[in-house]
Coordinates of C-alpha atoms in Angstrom, one line a residue:
Chain A
M1 CA -40.8 -31.5 24.9
S2 CA -43.8 -29.2 25.4
E3 CA -41.8 -26.5 23.7
F4 CA -41.4 -28.7 20.7
F5 CA -45.1 -29.4 20.5
S6 CA -46.1 -25.7 20.9
N7 CA -44.1 -24.8 17.8
P8 CA -46.8 -23.9 15.2
A9 CA -45.0 -25.6 12.3
V10 CA -44.8 -28.9 14.3
T11 CA -48.4 -28.7 15.4
W12 CA -49.5 -28.1 11.8
T13 CA -47.5 -31.0 10.5
L14 CA -48.8 -33.3 13.3
L15 CA -52.4 -32.3 12.8
T16 CA -52.2 -32.6 9.0
T17 CA -50.5 -36.0 9.2
G18 CA -53.2 -37.1 11.7
G19 CA -55.9 -35.9 9.4
I20 CA -54.4 -37.7 6.4
L21 CA -54.1 -40.9 8.4
L22 CA -57.7 -40.7 9.6
V23 CA -59.0 -40.1 6.0
V24 CA -56.9 -42.9 4.6
I25 CA -58.0 -45.4 7.3
W26 CA -61.6 -44.3 6.9
V27 CA -61.5 -44.7 3.1
L28 CA -59.7 -48.1 3.3
L29 CA -62.2 -49.5 5.9
S30 CA -65.2 -48.2 4.0
L31 CA -63.7 -49.7 0.8
A32 CA -63.6 -53.1 2.4
F33 CA -67.3 -53.1 3.2
L34 CA -68.3 -51.2 0.0
L35 CA -66.6 -53.9 -2.0
L36 CA -68.6 -56.5 -0.2
A37 CA -71.7 -54.5 -0.7
D38 CA -70.9 -54.2 -4.4
R39 CA -70.7 -58.0 -4.7
K40 CA -73.8 -58.5 -2.6
I41 CA -75.9 -56.1 -4.7
W42 CA -74.7 -57.7 -7.8
A43 CA -75.5 -61.1 -6.4
G44 CA -78.9 -59.9 -5.3
V45 CA -79.9 -58.7 -8.7
Q46 CA -78.9 -62.1 -10.2
M47 CA -80.8 -63.9 -7.3
R48 CA -77.6 -65.4 -5.9
K49 CA -76.5 -65.0 -2.3
G50 CA -73.1 -63.6 -2.9
P51 CA -70.2 -64.0 -0.5
N52 CA -71.6 -65.4 2.8
V53 CA -69.0 -67.8 4.3
V54 CA -66.3 -65.6 5.9
G55 CA -67.7 -64.0 9.0
P56 CA -71.4 -63.2 9.7
F57 CA -73.1 -62.5 6.4
G58 CA -69.7 -62.7 4.8
L59 CA -68.7 -59.4 6.4
L60 CA -65.1 -60.4 6.6
Q61 CA -64.8 -61.5 3.0
S62 CA -62.8 -58.4 1.9
F63 CA -60.2 -59.0 4.7
A64 CA -59.9 -62.6 3.6
D65 CA -59.4 -61.5 0.0
F66 CA -56.8 -59.0 1.2
F67 CA -54.7 -61.6 3.0
K68 CA -55.0 -64.0 0.0
F69 CA -53.7 -61.3 -2.4
V70 CA -50.9 -60.2 -0.1
L71 CA -49.6 -63.7 0.7
K72 CA -49.3 -64.8 -3.0
E73 CA -46.2 -64.5 -5.0
I74 CA -45.6 -61.5 -7.2
I75 CA -45.0 -62.6 -10.8
I76 CA -43.3 -60.2 -13.1
P77 CA -43.3 -61.3 -16.7
A78 CA -39.8 -61.8 -18.2
G79 CA -40.4 -59.3 -21.1
A80 CA -41.9 -56.6 -18.8
D81 CA -40.3 -53.2 -18.1
K82 CA -39.9 -54.0 -14.4
V83 CA -39.7 -50.5 -12.9
V84 CA -42.7 -49.2 -14.8
F85 CA -44.5 -52.5 -14.2
I86 CA -44.3 -52.1 -10.4
L87 CA -44.6 -48.3 -10.5
A88 CA -48.0 -48.4 -12.3
P89 CA -50.1 -49.9 -9.5
L90 CA -48.3 -47.7 -6.9
L91 CA -49.0 -44.6 -8.9
S92 CA -52.7 -45.7 -9.4
L93 CA -53.1 -46.1 -5.7
V94 CA -51.4 -42.8 -4.7
L95 CA -53.4 -40.8 -7.2
A96 CA -56.6 -42.5 -6.1
F97 CA -56.0 -41.4 -2.5
V98 CA -54.6 -37.9 -2.9
G99 CA -58.0 -36.8 -4.3
W100 CA -59.5 -37.3 -0.9
A101 CA -57.4 -34.4 0.5
A102 CA -59.8 -31.8 -0.9
I103 CA -63.1 -33.5 0.0
P104 CA -64.8 -31.7 2.9
F105 CA -66.5 -34.3 5.2
A106 CA -68.1 -31.8 7.6
P107 CA -67.7 -28.1 8.4
G108 CA -63.9 -27.7 9.0
W109 CA -63.2 -31.4 8.5
V110 CA -61.0 -31.3 5.4
V111 CA -57.4 -32.1 5.0
S112 CA -56.6 -29.2 2.7
N113 CA -59.2 -26.5 2.1
L114 CA -57.9 -25.6 -1.4
N115 CA -59.2 -22.5 -3.2
V116 CA -59.2 -24.5 -6.4
G117 CA -60.3 -27.8 -4.8
I118 CA -62.7 -28.8 -7.6
L119 CA -59.9 -28.3 -10.2
Y120 CA -57.6 -30.3 -8.0
L121 CA -60.0 -33.2 -8.0
L122 CA -60.4 -33.0 -11.7
A123 CA -56.6 -32.9 -12.1
M124 CA -56.1 -35.9 -9.9
S125 CA -58.8 -38.0 -11.5
S126 CA -57.3 -37.2 -14.9
L127 CA -53.9 -38.3 -13.8
G128 CA -55.4 -41.7 -12.8
V129 CA -55.1 -42.8 -16.5
Y130 CA -51.3 -43.0 -16.2
G131 CA -51.5 -46.0 -13.8
I132 CA -53.5 -47.9 -16.4
I133 CA -51.5 -46.9 -19.4
M134 CA -48.2 -47.6 -17.7
G135 CA -49.4 -50.9 -16.5
G136 CA -50.7 -51.9 -19.9
W137 CA -47.6 -50.9 -21.7
A138 CA -45.1 -52.3 -19.2
S139 CA -46.7 -55.8 -19.3
N140 CA -45.3 -56.1 -22.8
S141 CA -48.3 -58.1 -24.0
K142 CA -51.0 -57.6 -26.5
Y143 CA -54.2 -57.6 -24.5
P144 CA -53.0 -55.4 -21.7
F145 CA -51.7 -52.9 -24.3
L146 CA -55.0 -52.8 -26.1
G147 CA -56.8 -52.3 -22.7
A148 CA -54.4 -49.4 -21.9
L149 CA -55.0 -47.7 -25.2
R150 CA -58.8 -48.1 -24.9
S151 CA -58.7 -46.6 -21.4
A152 CA -56.5 -43.7 -22.5
A153 CA -58.9 -42.6 -25.2
Q154 CA -62.0 -43.3 -23.0
M155 CA -60.8 -41.3 -19.9
V156 CA -59.6 -38.4 -21.9
S157 CA -62.9 -38.2 -23.8
Y158 CA -65.1 -38.2 -20.7
E159 CA -62.9 -35.8 -18.8
V160 CA -64.1 -33.1 -21.2
S161 CA -67.7 -33.5 -20.4
I162 CA -67.0 -33.9 -16.7
G163 CA -65.0 -30.6 -16.8
L164 CA -67.9 -28.8 -18.6
I165 CA -70.5 -30.1 -16.1
I166 CA -68.3 -29.0 -13.2
I167 CA -68.3 -25.5 -14.7
T168 CA -72.1 -25.3 -14.3
V169 CA -71.7 -26.1 -10.6
I170 CA -68.9 -23.5 -10.3
L171 CA -71.2 -20.9 -12.0
L172 CA -74.0 -21.7 -9.5
A173 CA -71.8 -21.6 -6.4
G174 CA -69.5 -18.8 -7.6
S175 CA -66.5 -20.5 -6.2
M176 CA -64.1 -23.4 -6.8
N177 CA -63.6 -24.1 -3.1
L178 CA -65.5 -27.3 -2.2
T179 CA -66.3 -26.1 1.3
T180 CA -67.9 -23.0 -0.2
I181 CA -69.8 -25.0 -2.7
V182 CA -71.2 -27.2 0.0
E183 CA -72.1 -24.2 2.3
A184 CA -73.9 -22.5 -0.6
Q185 CA -76.3 -25.5 -0.6
S186 CA -77.1 -25.4 3.1
G187 CA -80.7 -25.2 4.4
W188 CA -83.6 -26.9 2.8
F189 CA -83.0 -29.5 0.1
W190 CA -84.1 -27.2 -2.7
N191 CA -80.9 -25.3 -2.2
W192 CA -79.0 -28.3 -3.5
N193 CA -77.4 -27.7 -6.9
V194 CA -79.4 -30.5 -8.5
F195 CA -82.5 -28.4 -7.9
G196 CA -80.8 -25.3 -9.3
G197 CA -79.4 -24.1 -6.0
G198 CA -82.3 -22.3 -4.3
L199 CA -86.0 -21.5 -5.0
R200 CA -85.0 -18.4 -7.0
N201 CA -83.1 -20.6 -9.5
L202 CA -85.8 -23.3 -9.7
V203 CA -86.0 -22.7 -13.4
L204 CA -82.6 -24.4 -13.7
L205 CA -84.0 -27.6 -12.3
P206 CA -84.2 -29.4 -15.6
V207 CA -80.8 -28.2 -16.6
M208 CA -79.1 -29.3 -13.4
V209 CA -80.9 -32.7 -13.4
I210 CA -79.5 -33.4 -16.9
A211 CA -76.1 -32.2 -15.7
M212 CA -76.3 -34.5 -12.7
G213 CA -77.3 -37.5 -14.9
M214 CA -74.5 -36.8 -17.3
F215 CA -72.0 -36.5 -14.5
Y216 CA -73.1 -39.8 -13.1
I217 CA -72.7 -41.5 -16.5
S218 CA -69.3 -39.8 -17.1
A219 CA -68.2 -40.9 -13.7
L220 CA -68.9 -44.5 -14.7
A221 CA -66.8 -44.0 -17.8
E222 CA -64.0 -42.2 -16.0
T223 CA -63.7 -45.0 -13.4
N224 CA -63.9 -47.7 -16.1
R225 CA -67.0 -49.2 -14.5
P226 CA -69.6 -51.3 -16.3
P227 CA -71.2 -50.5 -18.7
F228 CA -68.0 -48.7 -19.8
D229 CA -65.5 -51.2 -18.6
L230 CA -63.9 -51.7 -22.0
P231 CA -60.3 -51.4 -20.7
E232 CA -60.8 -54.6 -18.9
A233 CA -63.6 -56.1 -21.0
E234 CA -63.2 -59.8 -20.0
S235 CA -65.1 -61.1 -23.0
E236 CA -62.6 -59.5 -25.4
L237 CA -59.4 -58.7 -23.6
V238 CA -59.2 -61.3 -20.9
A239 CA -58.8 -58.7 -18.2
G240 CA -57.4 -55.7 -20.1
Y241 CA -54.5 -53.9 -18.5
Q242 CA -54.5 -56.2 -15.5
V243 CA -53.8 -59.4 -17.3
E244 CA -50.2 -59.8 -16.2
Y245 CA -50.8 -58.5 -12.7
S246 CA -50.9 -60.8 -9.7
S247 CA -50.9 -60.7 -5.9
T248 CA -50.3 -57.3 -4.3
P249 CA -49.8 -55.2 -7.4
Y250 CA -53.2 -56.4 -8.6
L251 CA -54.7 -55.6 -5.2
L252 CA -53.3 -52.1 -5.4
F253 CA -55.0 -51.6 -8.9
M254 CA -58.2 -52.9 -7.5
V255 CA -58.2 -50.7 -4.3
A256 CA -57.3 -47.7 -6.5
E257 CA -60.2 -48.5 -8.8
Y258 CA -62.7 -48.7 -5.9
S259 CA -61.2 -45.7 -4.2
N260 CA -61.8 -43.7 -7.4
I261 CA -65.3 -44.9 -7.6
V262 CA -66.1 -43.9 -4.1
L263 CA -64.3 -40.5 -4.7
M264 CA -66.6 -40.0 -7.7
C265 CA -69.6 -40.8 -5.4
A266 CA -68.3 -38.2 -3.0
M267 CA -68.0 -35.7 -5.9
I268 CA -71.6 -36.2 -7.0
S269 CA -72.7 -35.7 -3.4
V270 CA -70.6 -32.6 -2.9
L271 CA -71.4 -31.0 -6.3
F272 CA -75.1 -31.8 -6.7
F273 CA -76.6 -33.1 -3.4
G274 CA -75.3 -30.7 -0.8
G275 CA -72.4 -32.6 0.5
W276 CA -72.8 -32.9 4.3
N277 CA -76.1 -30.9 4.3
P278 CA -79.0 -33.3 5.3
G279 CA -81.6 -31.3 3.4
F280 CA -83.2 -29.4 6.2
P281 CA -81.8 -26.4 8.3
T282 CA -79.2 -27.6 10.8
D283 CA -79.3 -24.8 13.3
F284 CA -80.2 -27.2 16.1
L285 CA -76.8 -28.8 15.7
V286 CA -75.0 -25.8 17.3
S287 CA -75.7 -27.1 20.8
W288 CA -74.4 -30.6 19.9
G289 CA -70.8 -29.3 19.5
W290 CA -68.5 -32.0 18.1
W291 CA -71.3 -34.5 17.7
G292 CA -73.0 -32.1 15.3
N293 CA -70.0 -32.4 12.9
F294 CA -70.1 -36.2 13.4
F295 CA -73.8 -36.2 12.4
L296 CA -73.1 -34.2 9.3
A297 CA -70.2 -36.5 8.3
L298 CA -72.6 -39.4 8.7
V299 CA -75.1 -37.7 6.4
F300 CA -72.3 -37.2 3.8
F301 CA -71.3 -40.9 4.2
A302 CA -74.9 -42.0 3.6
K303 CA -75.0 -40.0 0.4
I304 CA -71.8 -41.6 -0.8
C305 CA -73.3 -45.0 0.0
F306 CA -76.4 -44.2 -2.0
W307 CA -74.4 -43.2 -5.0
F308 CA -72.2 -46.3 -4.6
F309 CA -75.4 -48.3 -4.7
M310 CA -76.5 -46.6 -7.9
I311 CA -73.1 -47.4 -9.5
A312 CA -73.3 -51.0 -8.3
M313 CA -76.8 -51.3 -9.8
A314 CA -75.5 -49.9 -13.1
K315 CA -73.0 -52.7 -13.2
A316 CA -75.7 -55.3 -12.5
I317 CA -78.4 -54.2 -15.0
V318 CA -76.7 -52.5 -18.0
P319 CA -75.1 -54.4 -20.8
R320 CA -71.6 -53.3 -21.9
Y321 CA -71.2 -50.6 -24.6
R322 CA -69.3 -51.2 -27.8
Y323 CA -66.3 -49.0 -28.2
D324 CA -67.6 -46.9 -31.1
Q325 CA -70.8 -46.3 -29.2
L326 CA -68.9 -45.2 -26.2
M327 CA -66.9 -42.6 -28.2
R328 CA -70.1 -41.5 -30.0
L329 CA -71.8 -40.9 -26.7
G330 CA -68.9 -39.0 -25.2
W331 CA -68.1 -36.7 -28.1
K332 CA -71.4 -36.4 -30.1
V333 CA -73.9 -36.4 -27.2
F334 CA -72.3 -35.4 -23.9
L335 CA -69.9 -32.7 -25.2
P336 CA -72.5 -30.6 -27.1
T337 CA -75.2 -31.1 -24.4
S338 CA -72.9 -30.1 -21.6
L339 CA -71.8 -27.0 -23.6
V340 CA -75.4 -26.0 -24.0
L341 CA -75.9 -26.5 -20.3
V342 CA -73.0 -24.3 -19.5
V343 CA -74.4 -21.6 -21.8
L344 CA -77.9 -21.9 -20.2
V345 CA -76.6 -21.7 -16.6
A346 CA -74.2 -18.8 -17.4
A347 CA -77.0 -16.9 -19.1
W348 CA -79.3 -17.4 -16.1
R349 CA -76.5 -16.2 -13.8
V350 CA -75.9 -13.0 -15.9
F351 CA -79.5 -12.1 -17.0
G352 CA -81.6 -13.9 -14.4
P353 CA -83.1 -12.3 -11.2
G354 CA -80.1 -13.2 -9.1
A355 CA -77.7 -11.2 -11.3
Chain B
M1 CA -40.2 -25.0 4.3
Q2 CA -40.8 -23.1 1.1
A3 CA -37.1 -23.1 0.3
I4 CA -36.9 -26.9 0.8
A5 CA -40.0 -27.4 -1.4
F6 CA -38.6 -25.1 -4.1
Y7 CA -35.2 -26.8 -4.3
L8 CA -36.7 -30.2 -4.3
L9 CA -39.2 -29.4 -7.1
A10 CA -36.6 -27.5 -9.1
F11 CA -34.2 -30.4 -8.8
V12 CA -36.8 -32.9 -9.9
T13 CA -37.8 -30.6 -12.8
L14 CA -34.2 -30.3 -14.0
A15 CA -33.3 -33.9 -13.5
A16 CA -36.5 -35.1 -15.3
G17 CA -35.7 -32.6 -18.1
I18 CA -32.2 -34.0 -18.6
L19 CA -33.5 -37.6 -18.4
V20 CA -36.1 -36.7 -21.1
V21 CA -33.3 -36.3 -23.7
S22 CA -31.0 -38.9 -22.3
A23 CA -33.4 -41.8 -21.7
R24 CA -32.9 -44.7 -24.2
N25 CA -36.5 -45.7 -24.4
P26 CA -38.9 -43.1 -25.9
V27 CA -41.7 -44.1 -23.6
H28 CA -39.4 -43.5 -20.6
S29 CA -38.7 -40.1 -22.1
V30 CA -42.4 -39.2 -22.1
L31 CA -42.8 -40.4 -18.6
F32 CA -39.9 -38.2 -17.5
L33 CA -41.5 -35.3 -19.4
I34 CA -44.7 -35.8 -17.4
T35 CA -42.6 -35.8 -14.2
A36 CA -41.1 -32.5 -15.3
F37 CA -44.6 -31.0 -16.1
F38 CA -45.9 -32.2 -12.7
S39 CA -43.0 -30.7 -10.7
A40 CA -43.4 -27.5 -12.7
A41 CA -47.0 -27.4 -11.6
G42 CA -45.6 -27.7 -8.0
L43 CA -43.4 -24.7 -8.6
F44 CA -46.5 -22.7 -9.8
V45 CA -48.2 -23.6 -6.5
L46 CA -45.2 -22.2 -4.6
L47 CA -45.5 -19.0 -6.6
G48 CA -49.1 -18.7 -5.4
A49 CA -50.5 -19.4 -8.9
E50 CA -52.6 -22.4 -7.9
F51 CA -55.1 -21.9 -10.8
L52 CA -52.3 -22.1 -13.4
A53 CA -50.8 -25.1 -11.7
M54 CA -54.1 -27.0 -11.8
L55 CA -54.7 -26.0 -15.4
L56 CA -51.2 -27.2 -16.3
I57 CA -52.0 -30.6 -14.8
V58 CA -55.4 -30.9 -16.3
V59 CA -54.5 -29.8 -19.8
Y60 CA -50.9 -30.8 -20.3
V61 CA -50.5 -33.8 -18.0
G62 CA -54.0 -35.1 -18.1
A63 CA -54.7 -34.7 -21.8
V64 CA -51.8 -33.7 -24.0
A65 CA -49.2 -35.9 -22.5
V66 CA -51.6 -38.9 -22.5
L67 CA -51.9 -38.5 -26.3
F68 CA -48.1 -38.1 -26.5
L69 CA -47.6 -41.3 -24.6
F70 CA -50.3 -42.9 -26.7
V71 CA -48.5 -42.1 -29.9
V72 CA -45.0 -42.9 -28.7
M73 CA -46.1 -46.3 -27.4
M74 CA -47.3 -47.3 -30.8
L75 CA -44.1 -46.2 -32.6
D76 CA -41.8 -49.0 -33.5
V77 CA -38.4 -47.3 -32.9
D78 CA -35.2 -48.8 -34.2
F79 CA -32.3 -47.4 -32.2
E80 CA -29.6 -48.6 -34.7
E81 CA -31.4 -46.7 -37.4
L82 CA -31.6 -43.6 -35.3
R83 CA -27.9 -43.7 -34.4
K84 CA -26.9 -43.9 -38.1
G85 CA -28.3 -40.4 -38.7
F86 CA -26.4 -38.9 -35.7
A87 CA -23.4 -37.6 -37.6
Q88 CA -25.5 -36.4 -40.5
Y89 CA -27.7 -34.2 -38.3
L90 CA -25.0 -33.1 -35.9
P91 CA -24.1 -29.8 -37.6
I92 CA -27.7 -28.5 -37.8
G93 CA -28.6 -29.8 -34.4
G94 CA -25.5 -28.3 -32.9
L95 CA -26.3 -24.9 -34.6
V96 CA -29.8 -24.8 -33.1
A97 CA -28.6 -25.9 -29.7
G98 CA -25.8 -23.2 -29.8
V99 CA -28.2 -20.4 -30.8
L100 CA -30.6 -21.4 -28.0
T101 CA -27.8 -21.5 -25.4
L102 CA -26.5 -18.1 -26.5
E103 CA -30.0 -16.6 -26.2
M104 CA -30.4 -18.1 -22.7
I105 CA -27.0 -16.7 -21.6
F106 CA -28.1 -13.2 -22.9
V107 CA -31.3 -13.4 -21.0
A108 CA -29.6 -14.6 -17.8
A109 CA -27.0 -11.8 -18.2
T110 CA -29.6 -9.1 -18.7
V111 CA -31.6 -10.3 -15.7
A112 CA -28.4 -10.4 -13.6
N113 CA -27.5 -6.8 -14.7
N114 CA -30.9 -5.4 -14.0
G115 CA -31.2 -7.1 -10.6
K116 CA -34.5 -8.6 -11.3
A117 CA -36.4 -10.0 -14.2
G118 CA -37.5 -7.1 -16.4
Q119 CA -37.9 -3.9 -14.4
N120 CA -40.9 -2.9 -16.5
A121 CA -42.7 -6.2 -16.2
N122 CA -43.5 -6.1 -12.5
P123 CA -46.1 -8.8 -11.7
M124 CA -49.5 -7.3 -11.0
A125 CA -50.3 -7.5 -7.3
S126 CA -53.7 -9.1 -6.9
P127 CA -56.1 -7.0 -4.8
E128 CA -56.7 -8.2 -1.2
G129 CA -59.4 -10.8 -0.8
V130 CA -59.5 -11.7 -4.5
S131 CA -58.5 -15.2 -5.3
N132 CA -56.0 -16.1 -7.9
T133 CA -58.7 -17.5 -10.2
E134 CA -60.9 -14.4 -9.9
A135 CA -57.9 -12.1 -10.6
I136 CA -57.0 -14.0 -13.8
G137 CA -60.7 -14.1 -14.9
R138 CA -61.1 -10.4 -14.4
V139 CA -58.1 -9.6 -16.6
L140 CA -58.8 -12.2 -19.2
Y141 CA -62.4 -11.3 -19.8
T142 CA -62.0 -7.5 -19.8
D143 CA -58.6 -6.1 -20.9
Y144 CA -57.6 -9.1 -22.9
A145 CA -61.0 -10.4 -24.0
F146 CA -60.1 -9.9 -27.7
F147 CA -56.8 -11.8 -27.6
F148 CA -58.5 -14.5 -25.5
Q149 CA -61.2 -15.0 -28.1
L150 CA -58.7 -14.9 -30.9
A151 CA -56.6 -17.6 -29.3
G152 CA -59.7 -19.7 -29.0
L153 CA -60.6 -19.2 -32.6
V154 CA -57.1 -20.1 -33.7
L155 CA -57.4 -23.4 -31.8
L156 CA -60.8 -24.0 -33.3
V157 CA -59.4 -23.5 -36.8
A158 CA -56.6 -25.9 -36.1
M159 CA -59.0 -28.5 -34.8
I160 CA -61.3 -28.2 -37.8
G161 CA -58.3 -28.4 -40.1
A162 CA -57.1 -31.6 -38.5
I163 CA -60.6 -33.1 -38.8
V164 CA -60.9 -32.0 -42.5
L165 CA -57.5 -33.5 -43.3
T166 CA -58.2 -36.9 -41.7
L167 CA -62.0 -37.4 -42.2
R168 CA -62.7 -39.8 -45.1
H169 CA -66.0 -41.4 -45.7
K170 CA -65.2 -44.7 -47.5
P171 CA -68.0 -45.9 -49.7
G172 CA -69.3 -49.3 -48.7
V173 CA -68.7 -49.0 -45.0
R174 CA -71.8 -49.6 -43.0
R175 CA -72.2 -47.3 -40.1
Q176 CA -74.6 -47.4 -37.2
N177 CA -77.3 -44.9 -37.4
I178 CA -78.9 -44.8 -34.0
A179 CA -81.9 -42.6 -35.1
D180 CA -82.8 -45.3 -37.7
Q181 CA -82.5 -48.0 -35.2
V182 CA -84.7 -46.2 -32.7
A183 CA -87.3 -45.3 -35.3
R184 CA -87.6 -49.0 -36.2
S185 CA -91.0 -50.3 -35.1
P186 CA -92.8 -53.7 -35.5
K187 CA -94.6 -52.1 -38.5
T188 CA -91.4 -51.4 -40.4
G189 CA -89.3 -54.2 -39.2
M190 CA -91.7 -57.1 -39.3
E191 CA -94.2 -58.6 -41.8
L192 CA -96.9 -61.1 -40.9
V193 CA -97.7 -63.5 -43.6
Q194 CA -100.5 -66.0 -43.7
I195 CA -99.3 -69.2 -45.3
K196 CA -101.5 -72.0 -46.4
P197 CA -100.1 -75.5 -45.6
G198 CA -98.0 -77.0 -48.3
E199 CA -97.5 -73.8 -50.3
G200 CA -94.5 -71.9 -48.9
I201 CA -93.8 -68.2 -49.6
S202 CA -93.0 -66.8 -53.0
E203 CA -91.3 -63.5 -53.0

């Protein structure tokens, strides 16, 4: 038995599987409470109380919803393409969770320390559109199909600006490895990429603040959140691509959507706000050992929560865009602006004092 | 481990490729095409070309194939109509397929004779400690900078061509001009009129 466990391949497999399980459970548990927080924040803005019946302060509301979804009957429309219809929510969920593999939670706490981690994240978030398109098409119904087409065009458009903004961060950090990007922002908070990545680059502050703002807005569009929730605009398309979905498949779509949102929050934190770095030198953590890592992971989680709060507030206070305005913003405003930002950052890196 | 992964990915790629041409429903064909792309990206990763693999997914799977799917979903395909033309197009289709098969056989035979793919085209070993991305970047922006820029220009020309061919400004269509809307102020948008009781406004 001990021989079996000392085999490096077996150890590696067990460790990786354990890591994956830990991350998935952590994400699912946080989602349950972040979903509640989302509803509470929304309610608070509208001066309502929000869910407050199940458990103290409604804390168990998400679990009650979970059981309600799971216990209902799955209805598959007669005209639907059954395989694709069921495959779509599964694909959405898988793609929403694989992205977490590259996110570094604390020094060394990452499932897969990819060299091209940032590209991997971009690739996985761009694949997310397939779940929506397949779901909308397989429903064999007009409104879901319209929603699917809208989301296809929307997500492809905003990926372009997200990709270009990510390039500015890659230029600052000089690496596509997410751990390296986070480590490059260690120390005081002015080393964070949103401040240009260090006092020497403080000139880049306006550039990176604009980049961060655009990334935030593009993240809203990429995850189909209000004000860009046109794929499921309830006033026009009933519920968009989800109209025909019920019970567990619908739950999978919803969990995937929220997982994507939290992943985007994690991406903003990693790319612009120093990931696990609390904003001051962390040399004192060396003596803490394992608890030091735990503290840094908590800092990272706090940043994710902050950005989730920002996204929830955007849902509460911003009216929905019209589709032509959405396209105009993506192609005529964000694309040229982000191109200029890339040129500015690249020029600073080549001709600036740090070159 | 690597061998299992290779055979799995290769099998999925080939099976998806066959299903692309044999699937009845064109939307299913495109979905299988995407599967083929995706497992091809997996093969790239096995080769150690992780940068190319990610680009394949971001560009082809994430953008090009989405538009493919977009178009194919909106097509109204009549299968009876398609089958009618089968005999008519068989000779030319068979000819193209035959030429391609012959070419592939020649290539495979040459590779088998030489022992490995192209003796003169040895892949460049990347220097120690240089990542895949950096190695590609160094070659692309130094030795092949001209070709790289040229390829970009060709794409730009194609894009502008497509826009020129499809862009039509119909007269009489009212478009939103955001600058005009923002520039509107109470002074330009509003008029205060003093009206005496019982008179009304004359234009």
